[in-house]
Amino acid sequence: MRGAARAAGGRAGQLWPRPPALGPGPPPLLLLLAVLLGGAGAQYSSDLCSWKGSGLTHEAHRKEVEQVYLRCSAGTVEWMYPTGALIVNLRPNTFSPSRPLTLCIKPLRGSSGANIYLEKTGELRLLVRDGDRGPGQEPCFSFEQGGLFVEATPQQDISRRTTGFQYELTSRRAGSDLHGLSAPCRPCSHTEVLLAVCTSDFVVRGSIQDVTHEPERQESAIHLHVSRLYRQKSRVFRPAPGGGGWQGHVSTLLECGVRPGRGEFLFTGHMHFGEAWLGCAPRFKDFQRMYRDAEERGLNPCEVGTE
């Protein structure tokens, strides 16, 4: 992530510009009221997907809250020298207005200087607190109308502060994936497996070659050899060297304790901020039995080859 230090453009030995120190600011609800009463400026992203700006553009004691309007399903917000507050209005034009959406946000590495709230009809819900560095800081929630309220926290020196995050809007229900916040490692039921086969971003048959762990991110990478590729929306799995299937990796939470195992599985999952995340993953023989039982009763939500 581009830091505020780089934006300041200093050479070795050059002093950093030091903005005025900030005292205790007004509570976030008062800043929000300033917007509702018309006391905020408006800024528009050049590409309607991402926005990058600076709190130093504020005049003293004026335009304490800036409005940002974005119309894509995914993008990035970067706010250097955060002061006052931002309201990020998401108005995607790629989804039907009546379709329920899920919004996920992911703080950029090194992000600091502000709290991030969900704002809806004047009420604020804290999503990411300034300074939180622990795992799981990728909150997802049902999104209807509303926006993100980003409030700068009081700092003595904002010259090296940049608040940044990625956002992603999907038509999936919040918490519908196996790595959702509720019971992230729970095995899928038969119904969930059959639905996952029909709705996942990737569906493959294969085996686990290796599992590597990233304790800092509290994640595990499952390295797969794929013998049959049913579906993939992104190029998660690529042809293996020398032919004979595909290979790639998917992510899951470290706490799930995934280990290499023998046999073939059916792996399903979704793309999340450009990464493939594991959903349901039954043994392939178990999936064959589930599918045939549902087929006999006419309950299969979609058709897929099981041989």
Steps between C-alpha positions, in 0.01 A plus 500: 500500500626843418574662832452862596877525532546429130226748414689770688784450252787554743864427408752365747559756772202713398258596777148364480226764469324511836129583490347669801448273801146383550316535824202292605249513217122491501339158548418316176126554531550878505712480185226292340242762594716759327453306177127466546479875551695568183841579648709268286681519170473242225779325312465250217739224408649530153426137410191454718660194660779636719577825678819652634509831684656701778368655819731797442263634234264609779491868576533582868176413684311456169384195304578268787315217327564399138264293287634239258279327242604165352299296252692175458472163669863510618774756551731676744481809721824670616485806726833665577543733802149414628319788670128543561304225330402336172168356395549239229176456308487172307252507213591200281342502156581133436227354723123517498377752763273231650773238527641445853872573518786421733776756559847399620786734585867416549739756658818549300830406659619779728166680500467736797350828610125436489211284616268348239126483567195377313255789476131434443218749557711703742618204710864395518641150550874463559662263248876558533661687789815704435800295604336157470758271348360159592373236256147501373489874423296441186146559622214404269142605552171534319493823305185685403506877492759689698871559488830475678586773750876539545588719799855623558624436853678781692874491427789722605668442164311382189793541259556125471139384524298344219165327541427256221276206426368285219128447460310226322127472430355162410156347469591230753342494844732612782646200679388254232852366440668236714754760616221733617512652844249255648635143538776556240630141518169317523457219242229571245167324508377301200280790390786748531728276291245470220436875499875572505548292186249723320597842635874497577761693302705183464410130515775242449579137572847434631737412780703693759871511418616719786381747763703806601419736786530876541469569876525878454190502280336211689451323168593168340564437130380164365699397192290285268546269206177509297389206287173656381409865464126562515502877529727794582430871453862604541815314402554346842603167351745483212619204291758294688849484345522205267124464476279279710255734670524839664658645810436794728429592861207618708497671839325423825531611862795367700267404784332241277813285531501365142760227439602301192284193456470211262220458250304731274274783609254736338627854569266798471538863601489868410739773393558757773716808429667312215573186703329160485343404834387150585131429541361148524750216446349152547680183401408430140342162582278671757400763244410228249269340755338834592446590136346165403268501802379851412469406132276205579271731696513776238660745743820588314521879452722449192668225299869408521701197392579265786715242320 
